[in-house]
XYZ file of C-alpha atoms in Angstrom:
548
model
C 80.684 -86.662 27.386
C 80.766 -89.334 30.235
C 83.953 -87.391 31.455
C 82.330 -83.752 31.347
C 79.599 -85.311 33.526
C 81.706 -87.109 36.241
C 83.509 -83.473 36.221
C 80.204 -81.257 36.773
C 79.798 -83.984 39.215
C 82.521 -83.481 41.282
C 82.219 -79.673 41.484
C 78.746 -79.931 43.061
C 80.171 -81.934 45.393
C 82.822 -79.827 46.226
C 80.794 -76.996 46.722
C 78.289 -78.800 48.809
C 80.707 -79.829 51.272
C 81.766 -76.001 51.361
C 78.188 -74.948 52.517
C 78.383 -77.692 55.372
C 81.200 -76.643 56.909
C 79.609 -73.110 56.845
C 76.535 -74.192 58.565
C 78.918 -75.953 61.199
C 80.917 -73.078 61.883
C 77.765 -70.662 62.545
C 76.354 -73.422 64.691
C 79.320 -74.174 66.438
C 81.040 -71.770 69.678
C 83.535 -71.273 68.199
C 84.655 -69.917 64.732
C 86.286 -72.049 62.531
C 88.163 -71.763 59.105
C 86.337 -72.506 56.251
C 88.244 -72.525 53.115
C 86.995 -69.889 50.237
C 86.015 -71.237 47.057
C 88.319 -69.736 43.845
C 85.109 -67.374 42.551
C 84.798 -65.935 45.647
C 88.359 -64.987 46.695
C 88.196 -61.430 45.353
C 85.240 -60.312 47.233
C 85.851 -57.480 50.154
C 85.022 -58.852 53.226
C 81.721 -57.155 55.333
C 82.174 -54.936 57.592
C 81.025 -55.905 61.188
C 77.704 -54.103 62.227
C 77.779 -52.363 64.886
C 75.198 -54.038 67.798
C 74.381 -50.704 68.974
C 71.418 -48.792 67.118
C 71.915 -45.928 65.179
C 70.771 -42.407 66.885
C 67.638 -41.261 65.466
C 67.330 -37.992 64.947
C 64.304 -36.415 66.511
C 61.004 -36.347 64.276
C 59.483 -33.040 63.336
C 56.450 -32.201 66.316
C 58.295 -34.762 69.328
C 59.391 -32.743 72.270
C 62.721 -33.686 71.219
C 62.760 -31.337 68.171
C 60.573 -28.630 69.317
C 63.413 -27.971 72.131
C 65.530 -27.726 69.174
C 63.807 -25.640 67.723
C 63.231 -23.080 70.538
C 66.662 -23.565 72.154
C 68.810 -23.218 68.707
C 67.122 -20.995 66.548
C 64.187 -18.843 68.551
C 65.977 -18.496 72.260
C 68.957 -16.602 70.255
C 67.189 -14.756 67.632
C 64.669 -13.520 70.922
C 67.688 -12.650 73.178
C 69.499 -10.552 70.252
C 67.084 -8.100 70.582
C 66.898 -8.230 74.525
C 71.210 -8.034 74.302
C 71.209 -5.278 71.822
C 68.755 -3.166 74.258
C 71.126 -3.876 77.187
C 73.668 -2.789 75.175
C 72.456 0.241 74.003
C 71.493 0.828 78.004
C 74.677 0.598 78.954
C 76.440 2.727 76.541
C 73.293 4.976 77.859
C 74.471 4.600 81.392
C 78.291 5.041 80.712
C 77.575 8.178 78.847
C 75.604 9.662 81.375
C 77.595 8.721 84.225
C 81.470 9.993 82.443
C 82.873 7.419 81.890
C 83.222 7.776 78.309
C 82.641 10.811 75.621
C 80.254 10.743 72.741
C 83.435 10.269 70.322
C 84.679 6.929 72.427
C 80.547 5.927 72.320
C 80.664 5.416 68.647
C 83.845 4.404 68.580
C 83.086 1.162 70.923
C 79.639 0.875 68.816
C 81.520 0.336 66.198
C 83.504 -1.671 67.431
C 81.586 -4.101 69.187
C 79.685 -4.250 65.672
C 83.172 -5.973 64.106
C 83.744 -8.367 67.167
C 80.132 -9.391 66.338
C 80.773 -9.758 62.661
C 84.112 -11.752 63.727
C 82.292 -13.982 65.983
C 79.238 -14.816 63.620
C 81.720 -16.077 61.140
C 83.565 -17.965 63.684
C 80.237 -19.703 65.117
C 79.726 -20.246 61.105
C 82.591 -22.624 61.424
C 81.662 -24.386 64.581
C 78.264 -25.295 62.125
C 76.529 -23.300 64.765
C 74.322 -21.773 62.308
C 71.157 -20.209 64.091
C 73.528 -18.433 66.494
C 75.790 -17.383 63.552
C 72.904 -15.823 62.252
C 71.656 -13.771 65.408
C 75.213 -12.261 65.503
C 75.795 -11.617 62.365
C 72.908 -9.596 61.878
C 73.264 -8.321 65.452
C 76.681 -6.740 63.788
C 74.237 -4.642 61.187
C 71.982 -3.410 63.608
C 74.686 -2.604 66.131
C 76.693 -0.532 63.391
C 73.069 0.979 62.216
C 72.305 2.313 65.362
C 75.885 3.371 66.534
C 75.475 5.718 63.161
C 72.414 6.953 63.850
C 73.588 7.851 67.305
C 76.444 9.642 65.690
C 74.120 12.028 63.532
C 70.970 12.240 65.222
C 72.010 12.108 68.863
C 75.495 13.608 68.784
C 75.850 15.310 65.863
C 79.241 13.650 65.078
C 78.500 12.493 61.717
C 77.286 14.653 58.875
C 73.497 13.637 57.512
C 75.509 12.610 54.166
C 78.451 10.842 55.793
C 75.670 8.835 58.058
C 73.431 8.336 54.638
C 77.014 7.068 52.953
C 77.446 4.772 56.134
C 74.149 3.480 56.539
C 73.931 2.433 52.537
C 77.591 0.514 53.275
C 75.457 -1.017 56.439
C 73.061 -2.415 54.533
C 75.429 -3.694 51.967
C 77.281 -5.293 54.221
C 74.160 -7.070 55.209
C 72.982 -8.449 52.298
C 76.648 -9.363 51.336
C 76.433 -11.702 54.499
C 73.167 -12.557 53.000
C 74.338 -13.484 49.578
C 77.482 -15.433 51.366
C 76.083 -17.510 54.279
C 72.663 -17.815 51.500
C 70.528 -17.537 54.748
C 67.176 -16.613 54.225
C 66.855 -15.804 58.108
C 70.001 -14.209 58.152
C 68.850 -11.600 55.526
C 64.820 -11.005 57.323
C 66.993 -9.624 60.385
C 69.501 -7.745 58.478
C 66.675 -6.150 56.473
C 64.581 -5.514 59.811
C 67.918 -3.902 61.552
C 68.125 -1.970 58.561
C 64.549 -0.886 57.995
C 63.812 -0.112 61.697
C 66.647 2.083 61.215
C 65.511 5.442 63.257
C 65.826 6.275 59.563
C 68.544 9.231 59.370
C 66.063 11.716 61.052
C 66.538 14.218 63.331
C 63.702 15.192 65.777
C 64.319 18.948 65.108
C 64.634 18.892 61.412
C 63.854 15.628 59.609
C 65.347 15.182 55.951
C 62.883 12.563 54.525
C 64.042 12.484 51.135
C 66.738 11.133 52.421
C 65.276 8.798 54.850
C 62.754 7.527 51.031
C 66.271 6.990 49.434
C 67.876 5.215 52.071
C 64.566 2.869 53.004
C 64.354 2.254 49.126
C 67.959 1.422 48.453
C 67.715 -1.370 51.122
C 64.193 -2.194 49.818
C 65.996 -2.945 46.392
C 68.991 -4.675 48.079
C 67.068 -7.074 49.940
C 64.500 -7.510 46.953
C 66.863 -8.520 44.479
C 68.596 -11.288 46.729
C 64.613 -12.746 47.624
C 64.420 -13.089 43.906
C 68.363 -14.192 43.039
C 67.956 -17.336 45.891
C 63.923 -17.706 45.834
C 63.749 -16.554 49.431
C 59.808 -16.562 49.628
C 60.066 -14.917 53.452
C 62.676 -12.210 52.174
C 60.429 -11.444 49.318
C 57.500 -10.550 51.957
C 59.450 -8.474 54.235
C 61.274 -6.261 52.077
C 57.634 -5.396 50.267
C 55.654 -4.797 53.318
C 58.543 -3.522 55.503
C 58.819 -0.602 52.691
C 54.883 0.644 53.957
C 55.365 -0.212 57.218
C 58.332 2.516 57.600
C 57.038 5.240 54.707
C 53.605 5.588 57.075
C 54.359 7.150 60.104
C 56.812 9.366 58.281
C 54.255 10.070 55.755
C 52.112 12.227 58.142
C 54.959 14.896 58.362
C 55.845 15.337 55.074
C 54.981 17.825 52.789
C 53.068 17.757 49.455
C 56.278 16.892 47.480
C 57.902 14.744 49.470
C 54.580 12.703 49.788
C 54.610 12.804 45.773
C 58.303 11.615 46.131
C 57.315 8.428 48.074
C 54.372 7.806 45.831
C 57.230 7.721 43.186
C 59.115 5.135 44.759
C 55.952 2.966 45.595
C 55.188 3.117 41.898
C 58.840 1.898 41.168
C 58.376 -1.091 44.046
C 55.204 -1.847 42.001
C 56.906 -2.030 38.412
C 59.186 -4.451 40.422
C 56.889 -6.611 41.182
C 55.301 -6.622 38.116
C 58.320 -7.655 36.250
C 58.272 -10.522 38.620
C 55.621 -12.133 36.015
C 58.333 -11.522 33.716
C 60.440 -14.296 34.981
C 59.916 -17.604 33.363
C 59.629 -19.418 36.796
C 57.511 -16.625 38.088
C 55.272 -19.220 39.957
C 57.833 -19.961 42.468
C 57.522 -16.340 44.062
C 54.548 -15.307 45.999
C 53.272 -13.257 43.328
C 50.288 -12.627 45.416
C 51.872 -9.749 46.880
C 51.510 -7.823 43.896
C 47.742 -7.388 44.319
C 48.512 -6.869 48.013
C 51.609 -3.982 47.294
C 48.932 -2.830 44.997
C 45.898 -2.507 47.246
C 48.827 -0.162 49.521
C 49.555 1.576 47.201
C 46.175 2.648 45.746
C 45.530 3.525 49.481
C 48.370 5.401 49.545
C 46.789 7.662 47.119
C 43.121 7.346 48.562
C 44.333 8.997 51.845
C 47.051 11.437 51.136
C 45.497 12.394 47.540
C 43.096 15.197 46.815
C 40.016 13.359 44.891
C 41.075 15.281 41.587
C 44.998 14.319 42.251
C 43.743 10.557 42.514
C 41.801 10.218 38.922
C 44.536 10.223 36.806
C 46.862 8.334 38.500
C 44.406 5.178 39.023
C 43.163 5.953 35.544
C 47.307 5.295 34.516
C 47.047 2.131 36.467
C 44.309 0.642 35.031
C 45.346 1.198 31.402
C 48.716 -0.346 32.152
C 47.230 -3.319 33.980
C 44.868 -3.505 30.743
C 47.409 -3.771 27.846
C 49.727 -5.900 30.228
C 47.585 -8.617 30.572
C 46.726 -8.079 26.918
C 50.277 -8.609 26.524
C 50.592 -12.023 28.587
C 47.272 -13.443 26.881
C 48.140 -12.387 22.934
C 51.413 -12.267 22.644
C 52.869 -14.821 25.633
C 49.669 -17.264 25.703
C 49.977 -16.895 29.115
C 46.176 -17.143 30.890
C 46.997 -17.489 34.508
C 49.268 -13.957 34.591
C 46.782 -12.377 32.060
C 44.089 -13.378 34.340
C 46.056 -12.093 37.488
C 46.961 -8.526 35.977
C 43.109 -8.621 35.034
C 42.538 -8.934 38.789
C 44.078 -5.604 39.501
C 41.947 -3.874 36.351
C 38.934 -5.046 37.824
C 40.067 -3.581 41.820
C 40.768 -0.291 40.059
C 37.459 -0.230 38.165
C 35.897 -0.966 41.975
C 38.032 2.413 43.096
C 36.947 4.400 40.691
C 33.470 3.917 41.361
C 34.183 4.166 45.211
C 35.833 7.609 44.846
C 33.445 8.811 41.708
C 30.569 7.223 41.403
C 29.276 6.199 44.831
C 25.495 6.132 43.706
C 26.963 3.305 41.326
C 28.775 1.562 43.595
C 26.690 -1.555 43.795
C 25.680 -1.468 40.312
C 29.777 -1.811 39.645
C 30.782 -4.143 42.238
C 27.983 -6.954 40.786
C 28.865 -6.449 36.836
C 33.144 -6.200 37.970
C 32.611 -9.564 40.402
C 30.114 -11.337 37.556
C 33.213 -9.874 34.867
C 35.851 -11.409 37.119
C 34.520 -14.528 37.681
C 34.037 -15.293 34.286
C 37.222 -14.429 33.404
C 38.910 -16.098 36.095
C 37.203 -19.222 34.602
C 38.216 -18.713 31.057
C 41.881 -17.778 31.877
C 42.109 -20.663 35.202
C 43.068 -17.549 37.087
C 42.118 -18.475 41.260
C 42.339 -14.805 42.121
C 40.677 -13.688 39.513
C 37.771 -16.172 40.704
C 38.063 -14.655 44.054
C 38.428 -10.808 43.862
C 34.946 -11.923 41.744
C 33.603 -13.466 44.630
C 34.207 -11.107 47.020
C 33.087 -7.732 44.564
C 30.263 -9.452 43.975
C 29.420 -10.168 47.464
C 30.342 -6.971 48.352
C 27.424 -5.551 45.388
C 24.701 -8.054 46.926
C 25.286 -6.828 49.602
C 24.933 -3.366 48.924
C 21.532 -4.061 46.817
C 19.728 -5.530 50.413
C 20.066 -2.689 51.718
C 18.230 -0.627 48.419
C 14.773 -2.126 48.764
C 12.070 -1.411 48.098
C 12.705 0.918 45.488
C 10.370 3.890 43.583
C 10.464 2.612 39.316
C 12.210 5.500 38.428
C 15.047 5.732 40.929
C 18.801 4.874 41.179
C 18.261 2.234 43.693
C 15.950 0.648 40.647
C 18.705 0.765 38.068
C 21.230 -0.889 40.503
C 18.897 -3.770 40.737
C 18.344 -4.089 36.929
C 21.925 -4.184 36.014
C 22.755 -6.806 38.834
C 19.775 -9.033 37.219
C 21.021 -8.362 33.584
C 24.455 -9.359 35.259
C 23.207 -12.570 37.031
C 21.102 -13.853 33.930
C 25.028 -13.039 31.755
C 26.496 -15.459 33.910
C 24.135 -17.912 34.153
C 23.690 -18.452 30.756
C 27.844 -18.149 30.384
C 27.592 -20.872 33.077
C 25.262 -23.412 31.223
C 26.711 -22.714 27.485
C 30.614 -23.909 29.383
C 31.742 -27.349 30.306
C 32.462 -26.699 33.804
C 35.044 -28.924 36.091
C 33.153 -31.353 38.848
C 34.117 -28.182 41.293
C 32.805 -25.450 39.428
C 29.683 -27.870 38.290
C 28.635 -27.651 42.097
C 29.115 -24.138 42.847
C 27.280 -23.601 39.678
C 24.327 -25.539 40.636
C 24.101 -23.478 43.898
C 24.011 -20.582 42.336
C 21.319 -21.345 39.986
C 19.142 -21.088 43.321
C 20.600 -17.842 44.115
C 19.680 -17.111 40.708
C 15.877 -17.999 40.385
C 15.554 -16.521 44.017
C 16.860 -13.170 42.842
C 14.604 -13.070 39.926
C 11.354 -13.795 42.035
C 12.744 -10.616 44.331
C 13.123 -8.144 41.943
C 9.512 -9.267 40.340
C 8.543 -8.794 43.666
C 9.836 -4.972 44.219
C 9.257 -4.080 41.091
C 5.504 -4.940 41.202
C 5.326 -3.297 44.506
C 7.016 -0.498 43.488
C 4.978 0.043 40.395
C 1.581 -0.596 42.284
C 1.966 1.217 45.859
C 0.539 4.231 44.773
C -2.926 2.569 43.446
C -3.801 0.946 46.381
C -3.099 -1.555 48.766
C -5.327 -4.564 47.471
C -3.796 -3.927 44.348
C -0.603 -4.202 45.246
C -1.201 -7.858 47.330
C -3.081 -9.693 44.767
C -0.657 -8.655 41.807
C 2.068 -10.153 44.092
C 0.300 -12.878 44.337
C -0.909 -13.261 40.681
C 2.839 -12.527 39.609
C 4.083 -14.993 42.011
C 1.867 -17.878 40.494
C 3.004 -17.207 37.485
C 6.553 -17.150 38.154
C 6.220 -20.586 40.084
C 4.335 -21.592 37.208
C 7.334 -20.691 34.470
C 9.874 -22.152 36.753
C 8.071 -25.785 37.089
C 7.837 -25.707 33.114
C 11.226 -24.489 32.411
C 12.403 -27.336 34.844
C 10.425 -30.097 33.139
C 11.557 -28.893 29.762
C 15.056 -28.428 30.657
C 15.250 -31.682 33.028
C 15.833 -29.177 36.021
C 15.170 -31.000 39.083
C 16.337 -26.996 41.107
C 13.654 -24.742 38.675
C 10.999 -27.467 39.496
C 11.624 -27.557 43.508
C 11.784 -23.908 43.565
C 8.360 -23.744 41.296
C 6.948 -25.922 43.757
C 7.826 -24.283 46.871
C 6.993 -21.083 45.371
C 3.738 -22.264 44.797
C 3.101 -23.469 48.721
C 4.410 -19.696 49.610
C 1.866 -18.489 48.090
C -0.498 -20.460 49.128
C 0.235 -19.545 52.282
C 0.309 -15.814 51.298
C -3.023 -16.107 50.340
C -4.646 -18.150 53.415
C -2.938 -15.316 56.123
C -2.613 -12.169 54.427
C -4.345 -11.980 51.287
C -7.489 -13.510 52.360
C -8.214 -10.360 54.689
C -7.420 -7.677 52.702
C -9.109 -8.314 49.038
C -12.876 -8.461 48.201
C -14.914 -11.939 47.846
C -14.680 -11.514 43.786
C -10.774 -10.755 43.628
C -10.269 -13.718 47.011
C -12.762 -15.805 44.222
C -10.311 -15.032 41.050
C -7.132 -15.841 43.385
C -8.432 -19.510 44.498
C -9.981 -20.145 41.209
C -6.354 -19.477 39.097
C -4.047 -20.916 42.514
C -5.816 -23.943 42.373
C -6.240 -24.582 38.844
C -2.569 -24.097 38.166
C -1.797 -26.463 41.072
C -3.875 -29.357 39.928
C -2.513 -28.688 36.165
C 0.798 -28.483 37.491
C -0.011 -31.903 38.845
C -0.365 -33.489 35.969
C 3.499 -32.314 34.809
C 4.435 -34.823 38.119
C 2.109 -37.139 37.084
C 2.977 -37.718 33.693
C 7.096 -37.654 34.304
C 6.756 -40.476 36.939
């Protein structure tokens, strides 16, 4: 035991003196030799640091990495377009001046669209990626327009020999897409290939071939924004579709404007399969309700009002039983509540096109429908195509008073009540979020103010013709009442809103009285108004009193 001690003993020792000589050598000028204990012999030595700091790469918003920015990915994106017009000028300017025929024209189009291919993939290499980009895509539109120069211009190429080339074009492009997996690399491809001057000649323009050839690169470019996620890809193939079938729209006949409908319907059931996709949420799925409102305006302009019925009518029912489908059958509330969105803009056409004299009726009971189901199914645009249709309908409804009792303007107002008092009552029977709580209680002013309005036009409206004293002190009876109700209901519901809104109510009034009514009535009506005003006041009174 005494031996095992004297041994422990002697190690400590040891391996004090060790650390000594350490401390001396770090102290000390010059390095010395410090022998390496046994359990530490197999350990790599460190590496020396290097004294000079590492370079930091700029941080996003410094000048340093907004001249990044613009010098390596906007100066040669900008400049493509400037050094494919100077090109195109100078082919222009050779043509015109001899030097070469149409035939050698395409031919060098062509093939300065290859040395362009070959020198994107070689700036690829160097890592020089935004450049890469620019050229590479400055290869599609080069070899887009050298074949529209060859048909439309020239008349070199066939129309289906320039369709043929023009589909390999754009295949080309996204295969560069799908290769390099550059978003940015595809949004110019698919703008070289959509800006296309389309296949059409000036003198005779074949635009069902033009659909078919925007379309095909419309699916092309879709299908890689869904296969890589590419959220900006996604955008411009949808709206790039419109932005090109417009202008060409105008000179179309009746069935090749039915034609393009056709293939906007098809970009729609696209979309909608979108929802399909288990991680639908990672696409902008927003731009269905956006492709949607195109396309229904599509058939608003260039439709005949009978022609647009059934159509929207087919929309509508297939919105319906989808999100039937993705509440039942998927348990899905937030894309039920979405495809609900787009029932409840159709309704809002149909009524715009059909029913104009029940326009504002529709646009308060679809927003007050919308907003409640946006809240049962969590649905954020549901909530706000509510919002703004029922905006839209209040709108609308300020601009209908006063109103006879029998008249249309009078139903319009008694539906949007019936609607408000449905969704206030929906709104206090629900446990509503902190968020929703708030907006609720704001609206429960909205709500007691539009019931003391319509009271209001519908007395006038039902007492104009008697006379005019009538028609001031049954305001003014009605509105003590009303003020009355409210200050009770808010007592016996703990409503702190009902009983401000009683209260000030009651001082309107008031002051109705004093100014207006005061001058118009007789002593024993001005007698019957002070008598009731006040006693209702001072009982009121009592309601504060006895809740303090």
């Amino acid at each position: 035991m005494a031996e095992d001690q004297e041994r422990r003993i002697a190690e400590l020792e040891r391996r004090v003196q060790i650390l000594e000589e350490r401390l001396k050598a770090k102290s000390s000028p010059q390095e010395k030799k410090v022998p390496i204990p046994k359990d530490s012999e197999n350990k790599q030595p460190q590496p020396h640091k290097s004294l000079k700091p590492p370079q930091q790469e700029p941080k996003d918003g410094s000048m340093d990495s907004l001249e990044k920015r613009i010098g390596s990915v906007w100066l040669p994106r900008v400049f493509l377009f400037v050094l494919l017009l100077g090109v195109v000028w100078a082919f222009v300017a050779l043509y015109e001046g001899g030097f070469l025929t149409e035939t050698v024209l395409i031919v060098v189009g062509y093939a300065v669209s290859i040395g362009l291919l070959f020198l994107g993939r070689w700036q690829y290499n160097l890592s020089h990626y935004s450049l890469a980009q620019v050229l590479l895509a400055g290869a599609v539109g080069i070899a887009t327009l050298t074949t529209f120069a060859g048909h439309a211009l020239y008349g070199l190429i066939p129309l289906f020999i320039a369709f043929i080339l023009n589909i390999a074009v754009a295949i080309g492009g996204v295969a560069l897409t799908v290769r390099y997996q550059s978003q940015a690399l595809g949004i110019l491809a698919a703008i070289t290939g959509f800006l296309n001057p389309i296949l059409l000649d000036s003198t005779d323009p074949n635009i069902s071939f033009f659909a078919i050839y925007e379309f095909v690169v419309y699916v092309l470019f879709f299908l890689v924004a869904i296969k890589f996620r590419f959220v900006g890809l996604f955008y411009v193939s949808v709206l790039a579709l419109h932005a090109v079938y417009l202008p060409v729209a105008w000179q179309a006949n009746t069935a090749e404007t039915y034609f393009m409908y056709g293939l906007f319907s098809l970009q729609h059931l696209m979309l909608l399969a979108v929802l399909f996709l288990k991680e639908y949420q990672k696409y902008p799925i927003g731009m269905i309700f956006t492709q949607y409102v195109l396309l229904t305006g599509w058939m608003f302009f260039f439709f005949t009002k009978s022609e647009f019925l059934w159509p929207l009518i087919g929309w509508l029912l297939l919105h319906l039983m989808t999100s039937c489908y993705f509440y039942w059958r998927i348990e899905s509330r937030g894309r039920a509540g979405f495809i609900l969105a787009l029932v409840a803009y159709s309704i809002f056409l149909l009524s715009a096109r059909y029913f104009d004299e029940w326009l504002t009726s529709t646009l308060v009971v679809t927003g007050i429908i919308s907003m409640i189901l946006g809240n049962v199914l969590r649905s954020d645009l549901q909530r706000v195509v509510g919002i703004i249709s029922l905006f839209h309908g209040v709108f609308f409804l300020l601009f209908q008073m006063p109103f006879d009792i029998v008249s249309t303007e009078h139903m319009n107002w008694f539906i949007a009540l019936v609607s408000f008092t449905i969704l206030y009552v929906v709104g206090r029977m629900k446990t509503l979020s902190p968020k929703m709580h708030r907006l609720f209680q704001q609206y429960e002013v909205v709500y007691i103010f539009a019931v003391w309005l319509y009271m209001s036009l519908f007395i006038h409206g039902w007492t104009k013709d008697i006379s005019e004293d009538v028609s001031l002190y049954s305001l003014s009876f009605a509105w003590i009442v009303y003020a009355a109700a409210c200050i009770f209901i808010g007592f016996r519901s703990n409503r702190a809103r009902f009983r401000t809104m009683g209260v000030g109510l009651l001082f309107v009034t008031l002051a109705k009285v004093f100014f207006v009514d005061i001058s118009e009535v007789s002593i024993a009506i001005r007698a019957v108004l002070f008598i009731v005003l006040g006693g209702i006041g001072i009982g009121i009174s009592r309601f504060f009193y006895s809740n303090k």
